[in-house]
Tab-separated table of C-alpha atoms in Angstrom:
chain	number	residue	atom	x	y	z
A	276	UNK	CA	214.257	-156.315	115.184
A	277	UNK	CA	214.642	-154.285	118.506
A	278	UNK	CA	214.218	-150.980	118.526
A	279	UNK	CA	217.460	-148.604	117.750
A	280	UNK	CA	219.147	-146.539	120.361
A	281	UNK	CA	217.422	-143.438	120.428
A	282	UNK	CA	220.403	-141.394	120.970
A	283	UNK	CA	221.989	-142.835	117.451
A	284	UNK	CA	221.371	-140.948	114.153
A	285	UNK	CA	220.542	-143.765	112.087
A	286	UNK	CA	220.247	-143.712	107.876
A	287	UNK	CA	216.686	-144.563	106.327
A	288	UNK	CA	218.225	-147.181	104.437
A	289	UNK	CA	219.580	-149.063	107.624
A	290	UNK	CA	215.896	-148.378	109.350
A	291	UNK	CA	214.069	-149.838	106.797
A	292	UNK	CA	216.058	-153.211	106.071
A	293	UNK	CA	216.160	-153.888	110.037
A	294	UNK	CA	212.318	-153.411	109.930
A	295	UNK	CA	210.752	-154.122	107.114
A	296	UNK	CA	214.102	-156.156	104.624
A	297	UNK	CA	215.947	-155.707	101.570
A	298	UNK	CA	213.183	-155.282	99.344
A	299	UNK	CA	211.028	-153.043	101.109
A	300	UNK	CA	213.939	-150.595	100.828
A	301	UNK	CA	214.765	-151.224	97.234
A	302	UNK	CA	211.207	-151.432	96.095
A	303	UNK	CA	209.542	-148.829	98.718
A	304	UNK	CA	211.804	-146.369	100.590
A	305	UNK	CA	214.442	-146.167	97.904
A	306	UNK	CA	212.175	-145.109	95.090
A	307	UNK	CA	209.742	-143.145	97.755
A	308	UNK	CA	212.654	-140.815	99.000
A	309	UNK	CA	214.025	-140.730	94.816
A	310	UNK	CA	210.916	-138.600	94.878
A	311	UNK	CA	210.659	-136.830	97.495
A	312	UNK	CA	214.429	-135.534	98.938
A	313	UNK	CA	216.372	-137.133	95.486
A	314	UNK	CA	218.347	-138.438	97.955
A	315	UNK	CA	220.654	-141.485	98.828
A	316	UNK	CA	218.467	-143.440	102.130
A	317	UNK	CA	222.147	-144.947	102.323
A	318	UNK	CA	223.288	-141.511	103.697
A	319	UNK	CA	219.861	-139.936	104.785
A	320	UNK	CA	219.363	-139.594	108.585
A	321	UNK	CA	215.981	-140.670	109.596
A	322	UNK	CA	215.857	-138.231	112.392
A	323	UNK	CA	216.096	-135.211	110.317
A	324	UNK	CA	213.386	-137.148	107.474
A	325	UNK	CA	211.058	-139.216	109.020
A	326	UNK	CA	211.469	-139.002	112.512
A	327	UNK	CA	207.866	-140.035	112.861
A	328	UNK	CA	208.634	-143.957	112.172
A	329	UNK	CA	210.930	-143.278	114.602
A	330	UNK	CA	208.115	-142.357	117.044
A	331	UNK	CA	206.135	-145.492	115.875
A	332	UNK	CA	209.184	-147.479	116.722
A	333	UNK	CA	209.275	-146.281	120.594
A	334	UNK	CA	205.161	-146.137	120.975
A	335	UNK	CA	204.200	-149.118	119.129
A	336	UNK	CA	206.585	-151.443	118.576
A	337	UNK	CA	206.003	-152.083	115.339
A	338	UNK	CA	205.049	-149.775	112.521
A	339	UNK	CA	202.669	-151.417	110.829
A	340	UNK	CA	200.873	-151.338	113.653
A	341	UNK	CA	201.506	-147.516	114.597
A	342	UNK	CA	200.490	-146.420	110.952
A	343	UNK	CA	197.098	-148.438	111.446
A	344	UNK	CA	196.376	-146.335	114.709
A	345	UNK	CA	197.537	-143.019	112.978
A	346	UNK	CA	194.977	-143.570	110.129
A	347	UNK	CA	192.323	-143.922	112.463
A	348	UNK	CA	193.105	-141.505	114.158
A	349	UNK	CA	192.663	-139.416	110.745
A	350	UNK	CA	190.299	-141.012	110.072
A	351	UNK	CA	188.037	-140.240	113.698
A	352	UNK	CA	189.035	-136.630	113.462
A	353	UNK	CA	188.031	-136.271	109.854
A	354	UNK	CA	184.182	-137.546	110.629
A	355	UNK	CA	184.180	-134.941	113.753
A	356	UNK	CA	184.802	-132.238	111.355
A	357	UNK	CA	182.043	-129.925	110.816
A	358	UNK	CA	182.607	-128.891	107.108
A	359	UNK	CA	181.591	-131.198	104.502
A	360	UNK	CA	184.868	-130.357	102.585
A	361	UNK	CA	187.243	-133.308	101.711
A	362	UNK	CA	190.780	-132.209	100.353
A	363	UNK	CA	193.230	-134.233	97.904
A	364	UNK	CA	196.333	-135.463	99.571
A	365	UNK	CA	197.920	-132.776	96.725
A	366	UNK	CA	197.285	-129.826	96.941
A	367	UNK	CA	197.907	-126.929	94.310
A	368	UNK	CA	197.146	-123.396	93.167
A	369	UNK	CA	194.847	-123.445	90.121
A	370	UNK	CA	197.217	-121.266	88.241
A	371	UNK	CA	200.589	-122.793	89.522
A	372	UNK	CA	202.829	-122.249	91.883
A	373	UNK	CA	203.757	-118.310	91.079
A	374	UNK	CA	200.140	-117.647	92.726
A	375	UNK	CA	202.053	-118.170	95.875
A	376	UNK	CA	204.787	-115.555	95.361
A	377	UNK	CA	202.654	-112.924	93.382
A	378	UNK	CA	200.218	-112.781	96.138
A	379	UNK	CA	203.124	-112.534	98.830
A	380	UNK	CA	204.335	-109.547	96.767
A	381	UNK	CA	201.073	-107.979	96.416
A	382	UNK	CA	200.559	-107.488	99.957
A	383	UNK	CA	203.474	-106.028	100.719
A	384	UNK	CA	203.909	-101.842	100.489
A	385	UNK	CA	204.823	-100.607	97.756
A	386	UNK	CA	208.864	-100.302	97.687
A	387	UNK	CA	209.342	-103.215	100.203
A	388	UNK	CA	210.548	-105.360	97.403
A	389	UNK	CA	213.462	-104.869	95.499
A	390	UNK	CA	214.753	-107.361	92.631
A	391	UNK	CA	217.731	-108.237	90.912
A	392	UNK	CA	219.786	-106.583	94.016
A	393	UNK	CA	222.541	-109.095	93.859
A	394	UNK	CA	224.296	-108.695	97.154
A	395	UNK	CA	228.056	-109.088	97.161
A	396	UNK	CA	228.934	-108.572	100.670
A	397	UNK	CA	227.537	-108.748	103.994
A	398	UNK	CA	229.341	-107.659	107.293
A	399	UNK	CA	228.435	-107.093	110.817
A	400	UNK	CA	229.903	-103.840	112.830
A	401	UNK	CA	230.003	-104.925	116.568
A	402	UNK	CA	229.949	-101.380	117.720
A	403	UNK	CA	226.796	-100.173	115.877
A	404	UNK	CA	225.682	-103.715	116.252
A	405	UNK	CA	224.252	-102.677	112.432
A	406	UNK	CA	224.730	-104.931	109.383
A	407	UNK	CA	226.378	-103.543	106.040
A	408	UNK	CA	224.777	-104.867	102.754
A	409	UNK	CA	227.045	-104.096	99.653
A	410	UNK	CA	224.943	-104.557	96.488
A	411	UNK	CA	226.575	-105.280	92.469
A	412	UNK	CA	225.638	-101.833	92.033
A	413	UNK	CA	228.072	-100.529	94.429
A	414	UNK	CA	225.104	-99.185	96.811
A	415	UNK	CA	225.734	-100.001	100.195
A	416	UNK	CA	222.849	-100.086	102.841
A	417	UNK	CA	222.664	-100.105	106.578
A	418	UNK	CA	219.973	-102.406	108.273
A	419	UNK	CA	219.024	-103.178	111.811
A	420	UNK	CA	218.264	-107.243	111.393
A	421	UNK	CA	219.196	-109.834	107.772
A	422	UNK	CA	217.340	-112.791	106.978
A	423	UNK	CA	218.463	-115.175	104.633
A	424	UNK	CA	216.534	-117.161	102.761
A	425	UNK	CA	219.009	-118.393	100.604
A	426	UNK	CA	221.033	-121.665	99.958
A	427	UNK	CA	222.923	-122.903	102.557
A	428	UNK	CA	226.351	-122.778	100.384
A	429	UNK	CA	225.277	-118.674	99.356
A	430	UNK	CA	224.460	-118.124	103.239
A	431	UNK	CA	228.154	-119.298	104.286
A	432	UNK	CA	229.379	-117.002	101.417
A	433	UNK	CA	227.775	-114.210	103.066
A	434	UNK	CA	229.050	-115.043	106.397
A	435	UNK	CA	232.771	-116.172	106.051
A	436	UNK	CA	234.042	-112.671	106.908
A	437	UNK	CA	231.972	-112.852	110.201
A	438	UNK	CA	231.612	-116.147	111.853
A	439	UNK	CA	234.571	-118.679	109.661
A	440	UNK	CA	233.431	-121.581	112.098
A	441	UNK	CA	229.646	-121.003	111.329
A	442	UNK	CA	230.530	-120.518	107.580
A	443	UNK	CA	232.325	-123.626	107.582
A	444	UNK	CA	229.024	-125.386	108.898
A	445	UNK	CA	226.736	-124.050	106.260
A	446	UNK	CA	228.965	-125.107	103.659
A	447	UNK	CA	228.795	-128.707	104.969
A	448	UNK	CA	225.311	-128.941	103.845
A	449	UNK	CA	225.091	-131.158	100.760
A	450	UNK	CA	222.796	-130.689	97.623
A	451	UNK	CA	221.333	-132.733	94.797
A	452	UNK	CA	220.710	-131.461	91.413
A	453	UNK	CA	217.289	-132.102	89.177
A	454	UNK	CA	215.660	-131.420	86.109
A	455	UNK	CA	211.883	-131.507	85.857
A	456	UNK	CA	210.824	-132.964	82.198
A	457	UNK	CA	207.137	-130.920	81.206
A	458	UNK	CA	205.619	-133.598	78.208
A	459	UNK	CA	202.029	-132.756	76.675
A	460	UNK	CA	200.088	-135.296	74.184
A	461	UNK	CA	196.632	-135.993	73.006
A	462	UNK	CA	195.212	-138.511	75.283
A	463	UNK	CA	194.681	-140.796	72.600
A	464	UNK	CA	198.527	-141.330	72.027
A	465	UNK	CA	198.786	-142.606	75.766
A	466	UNK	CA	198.112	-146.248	75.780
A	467	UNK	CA	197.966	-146.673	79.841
A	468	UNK	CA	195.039	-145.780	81.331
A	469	UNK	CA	196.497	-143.170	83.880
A	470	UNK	CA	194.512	-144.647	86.582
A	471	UNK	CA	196.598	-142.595	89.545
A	472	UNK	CA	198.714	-139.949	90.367
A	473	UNK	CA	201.805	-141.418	88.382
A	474	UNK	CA	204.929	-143.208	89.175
A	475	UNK	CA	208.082	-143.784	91.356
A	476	UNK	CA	210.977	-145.686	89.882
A	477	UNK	CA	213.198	-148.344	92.094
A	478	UNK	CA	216.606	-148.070	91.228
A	479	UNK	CA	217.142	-151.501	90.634
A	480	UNK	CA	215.466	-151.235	87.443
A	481	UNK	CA	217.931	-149.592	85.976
A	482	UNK	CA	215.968	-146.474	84.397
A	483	UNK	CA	217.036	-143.004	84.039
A	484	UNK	CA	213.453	-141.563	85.500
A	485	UNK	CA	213.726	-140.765	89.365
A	486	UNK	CA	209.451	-140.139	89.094
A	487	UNK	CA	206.880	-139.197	86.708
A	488	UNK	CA	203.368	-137.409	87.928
A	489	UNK	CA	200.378	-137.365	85.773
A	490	UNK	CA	200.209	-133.434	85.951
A	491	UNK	CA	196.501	-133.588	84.294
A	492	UNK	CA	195.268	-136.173	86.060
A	493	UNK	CA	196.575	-134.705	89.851
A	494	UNK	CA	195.606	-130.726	89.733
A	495	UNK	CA	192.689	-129.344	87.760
A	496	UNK	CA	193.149	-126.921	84.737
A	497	UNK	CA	197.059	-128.485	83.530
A	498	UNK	CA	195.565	-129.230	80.055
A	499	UNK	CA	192.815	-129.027	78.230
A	500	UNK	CA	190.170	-132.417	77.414
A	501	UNK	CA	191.736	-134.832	75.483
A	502	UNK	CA	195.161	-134.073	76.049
A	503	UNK	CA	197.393	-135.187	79.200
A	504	UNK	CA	200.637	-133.112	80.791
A	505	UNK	CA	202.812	-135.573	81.777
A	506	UNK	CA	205.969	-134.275	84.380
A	507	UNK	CA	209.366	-136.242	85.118
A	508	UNK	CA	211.574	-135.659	86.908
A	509	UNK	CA	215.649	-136.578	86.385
A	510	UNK	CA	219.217	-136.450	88.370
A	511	UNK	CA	219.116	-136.187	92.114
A	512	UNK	CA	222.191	-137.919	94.571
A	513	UNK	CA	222.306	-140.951	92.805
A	514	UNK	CA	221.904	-140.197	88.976
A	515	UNK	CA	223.914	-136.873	89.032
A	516	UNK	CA	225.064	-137.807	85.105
A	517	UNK	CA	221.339	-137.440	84.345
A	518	UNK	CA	221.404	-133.683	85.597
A	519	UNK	CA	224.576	-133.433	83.237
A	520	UNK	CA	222.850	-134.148	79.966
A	521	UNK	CA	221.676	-131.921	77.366
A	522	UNK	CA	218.133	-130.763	77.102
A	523	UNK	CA	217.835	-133.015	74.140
A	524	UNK	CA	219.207	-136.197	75.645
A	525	UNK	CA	217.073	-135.381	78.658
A	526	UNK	CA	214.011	-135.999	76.833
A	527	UNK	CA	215.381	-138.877	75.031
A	528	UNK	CA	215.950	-140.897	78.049
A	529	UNK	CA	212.329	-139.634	79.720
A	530	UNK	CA	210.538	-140.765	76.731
A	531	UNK	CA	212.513	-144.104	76.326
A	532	UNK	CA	211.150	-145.276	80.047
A	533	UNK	CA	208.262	-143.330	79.132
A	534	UNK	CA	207.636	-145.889	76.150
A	535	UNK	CA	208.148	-149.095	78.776
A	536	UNK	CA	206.709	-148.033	81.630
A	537	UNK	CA	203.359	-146.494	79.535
A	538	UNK	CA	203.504	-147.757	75.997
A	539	UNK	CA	203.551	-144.537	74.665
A	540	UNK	CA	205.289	-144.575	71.030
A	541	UNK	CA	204.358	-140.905	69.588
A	542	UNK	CA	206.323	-137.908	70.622
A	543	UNK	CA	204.942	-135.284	72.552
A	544	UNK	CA	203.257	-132.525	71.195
A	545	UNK	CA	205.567	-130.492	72.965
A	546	UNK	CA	208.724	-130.574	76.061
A	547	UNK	CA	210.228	-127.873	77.846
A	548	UNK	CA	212.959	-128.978	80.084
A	549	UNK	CA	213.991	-126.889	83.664
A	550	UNK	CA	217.147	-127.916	85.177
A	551	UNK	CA	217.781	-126.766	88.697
A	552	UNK	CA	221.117	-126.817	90.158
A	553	UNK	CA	221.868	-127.748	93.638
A	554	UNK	CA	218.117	-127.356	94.775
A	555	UNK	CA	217.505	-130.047	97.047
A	556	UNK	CA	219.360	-129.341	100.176
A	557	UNK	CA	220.502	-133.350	101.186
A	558	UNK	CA	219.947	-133.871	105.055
A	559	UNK	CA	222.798	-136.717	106.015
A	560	UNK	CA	223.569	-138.347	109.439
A	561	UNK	CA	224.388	-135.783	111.279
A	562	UNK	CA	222.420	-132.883	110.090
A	563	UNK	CA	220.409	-132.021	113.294
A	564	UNK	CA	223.562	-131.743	115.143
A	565	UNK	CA	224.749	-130.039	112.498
A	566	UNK	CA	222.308	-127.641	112.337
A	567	UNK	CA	222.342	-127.621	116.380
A	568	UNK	CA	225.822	-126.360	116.105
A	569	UNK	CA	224.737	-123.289	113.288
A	570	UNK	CA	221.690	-122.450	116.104
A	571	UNK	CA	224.799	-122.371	118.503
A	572	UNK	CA	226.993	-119.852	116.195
A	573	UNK	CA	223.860	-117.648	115.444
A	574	UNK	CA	223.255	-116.860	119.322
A	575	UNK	CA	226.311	-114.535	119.129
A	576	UNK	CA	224.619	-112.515	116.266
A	577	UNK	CA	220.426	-112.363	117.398
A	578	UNK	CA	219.781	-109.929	114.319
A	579	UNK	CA	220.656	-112.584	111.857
A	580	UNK	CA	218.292	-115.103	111.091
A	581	UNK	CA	218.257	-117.842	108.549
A	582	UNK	CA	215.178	-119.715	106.807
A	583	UNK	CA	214.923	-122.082	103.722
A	584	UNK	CA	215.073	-125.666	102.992
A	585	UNK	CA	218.824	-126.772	104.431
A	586	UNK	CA	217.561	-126.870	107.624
A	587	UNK	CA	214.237	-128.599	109.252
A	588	UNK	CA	212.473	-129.355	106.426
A	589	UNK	CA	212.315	-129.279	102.484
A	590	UNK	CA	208.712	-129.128	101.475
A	591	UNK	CA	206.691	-125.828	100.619
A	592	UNK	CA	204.857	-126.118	104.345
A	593	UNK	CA	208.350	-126.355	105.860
A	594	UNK	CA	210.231	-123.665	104.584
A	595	UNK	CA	206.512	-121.593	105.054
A	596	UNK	CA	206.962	-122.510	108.573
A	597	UNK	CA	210.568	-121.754	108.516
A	598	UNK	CA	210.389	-117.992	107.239
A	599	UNK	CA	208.080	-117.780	109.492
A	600	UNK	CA	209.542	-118.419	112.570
A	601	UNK	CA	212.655	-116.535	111.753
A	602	UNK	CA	210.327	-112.787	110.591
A	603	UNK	CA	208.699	-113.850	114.505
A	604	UNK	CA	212.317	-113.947	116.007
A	605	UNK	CA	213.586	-111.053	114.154
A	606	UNK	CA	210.274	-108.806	115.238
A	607	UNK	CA	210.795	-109.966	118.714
A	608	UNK	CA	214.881	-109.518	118.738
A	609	UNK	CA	214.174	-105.728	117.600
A	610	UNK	CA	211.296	-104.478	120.084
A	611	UNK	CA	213.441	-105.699	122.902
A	612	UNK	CA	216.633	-104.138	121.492
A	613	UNK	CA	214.355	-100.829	120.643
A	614	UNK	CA	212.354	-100.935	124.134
């Protein structure tokens, strides 16, 4: 198939069947972006996902092809490398994920932080050019710059009272719903040899698990020998029932594909459940000029600044990259107001 017009937003799903068919999207793409974005490639623009095929596409010609050269090229720059140090494709902290935060708060000053300050209103006084925070509490505070790192649907909360039109954008900014499933068991009562890093589902077959991953078997230190931490994951765009389910039918359903898909018969030794409501921000055709139009609305206001996942990316490196960029901005917006 020729290559699409470059100017066109055009949905994963669509890319994928005009390069690679039907069942490379039903059997690859569909279950790979289940995963990642819990997302619909029916509705998922491929310029604001995986705009590198799309770069593959214009170089190359054909992708298979243009993923060859990019693993050489990994490959060429990873024997230049000086250090003998070879990292996993996953990375992790060795005592989860709240390393990252606690060590953010730890080198801030004392007082920087302060939690459970549940802001209520935010407002912008064009003649101070100062922003008024109005906490729960009643407090109200003044402040030269805001940053929010929230969800896009909070953010245009925030903003209604100031910018309706850029509001009205924000709120246009879809999200999925999941649940992650936590399952530990003796080794011994898991049949399958958990030769890998775990499993995607298609949703052809029909199963009520978007993914599992082999917890134990992927980071160091999840549980101890002889037992295995097993982690799926539910809900998403298209199984949005799932989300809706009890913690008791949630683990039902996990451990009846979990009994298919791995032959394991015993329960678990133990579950814990964590449901998280509209987490993962859905990035539909359109979003980049969607997001184009918010970057338009925000020039009119160069002390506010916005960072998180509903815009340029959804991983941990992106929204990293994403706060940031906006604390650079902000620094640089307020030494050339102060100078």
């Amino acid at each position: 198939a020729g290559a699409a017009n470059g100017g066109d937003d055009e949905s994963l799903a669509d890319f994928v069947r005009r390069r690679l068919g039907r069942e490379a999207l039903e059997r690859m793409a569909q279950p790979m972006i289940g995963g990642i974005y819990t997302a619909d490639p029916e509705r998922l623009s491929l310029r604001a996902t995986m705009p590198r095929f799309l770069e593959m596409e214009r170089t190359s010609r054909s992708l298979i092809r243009g993923m060859w050269r990019a693993r050489r090229k990994q490959s060429a720059a990873e024997q230049r490398g000086t250090s003998g140090a070879r990292y996993s494709l996953f990375l992790s902290f060795d005592e989860g994920m709240q390393v990252l935060s606690d060590r953010l708060a730890a080198v801030l000053s004392p007082g920087t932080i302060r939690l459970i300050a549940k802001v209520d209103s935010l407002g912008f006084d064009h003649t101070s050019e100062r922003w008024g925070l109005r906490l729960s509490s009643g407090e109200v505070m003044e402040c030269e710059g805001v940053c929010l790192a929230l969800p896009a649907d909070a953010t245009a909360h925030l903003l209604r009272a100031t910018d309706a039109q850029l509001s009205t954008e924000l709120d246009a900014i879809s999200y999925a719903s999941t649940a992650t499933i936590n399952l530990a068991y003796r080794r011994a009562d898991i049949p399958h040899p958990l030769d890998g890093f775990g499993f995607v589902v298609p949703l052809i077959e029909r199963r009520r698990t978007l993914a599992c991953t082999f917890s134990s078997v992927k980071f160091p230190g999840r549980a101890p020998r002889d037992y295995a931490l097993l982690r799926a994951f539910v809900g998403g765009a298209l199984q949005p029932e799932m989300f809706a389910l009890d913690e008791e039918a949630i683990v039902a359903a996990v451990r009846d594909d979990l009994r298919a898909l791995l032959g394991i018969e015993k329960p678990p030794l133990f579950s814990v459940v964590e449901k998280w409501p509209r987490s993962m921000a859905q990035y539909h055709l359109g979003h980049l000029e969607r997001v184009g139009r918010i970057e338009q609305r925000l020039r009119a206001f160069p002390t506010l600044k916005l960072a998180g996942n509903a815009y340029s990316g959804a991983g941990i490196p992106d929204c990293i990259r994403s706060g940031e960029r906006a604390a650079d901005e902000m620094l640089a917006t307020l030494s050339t107001m102060q100078s």
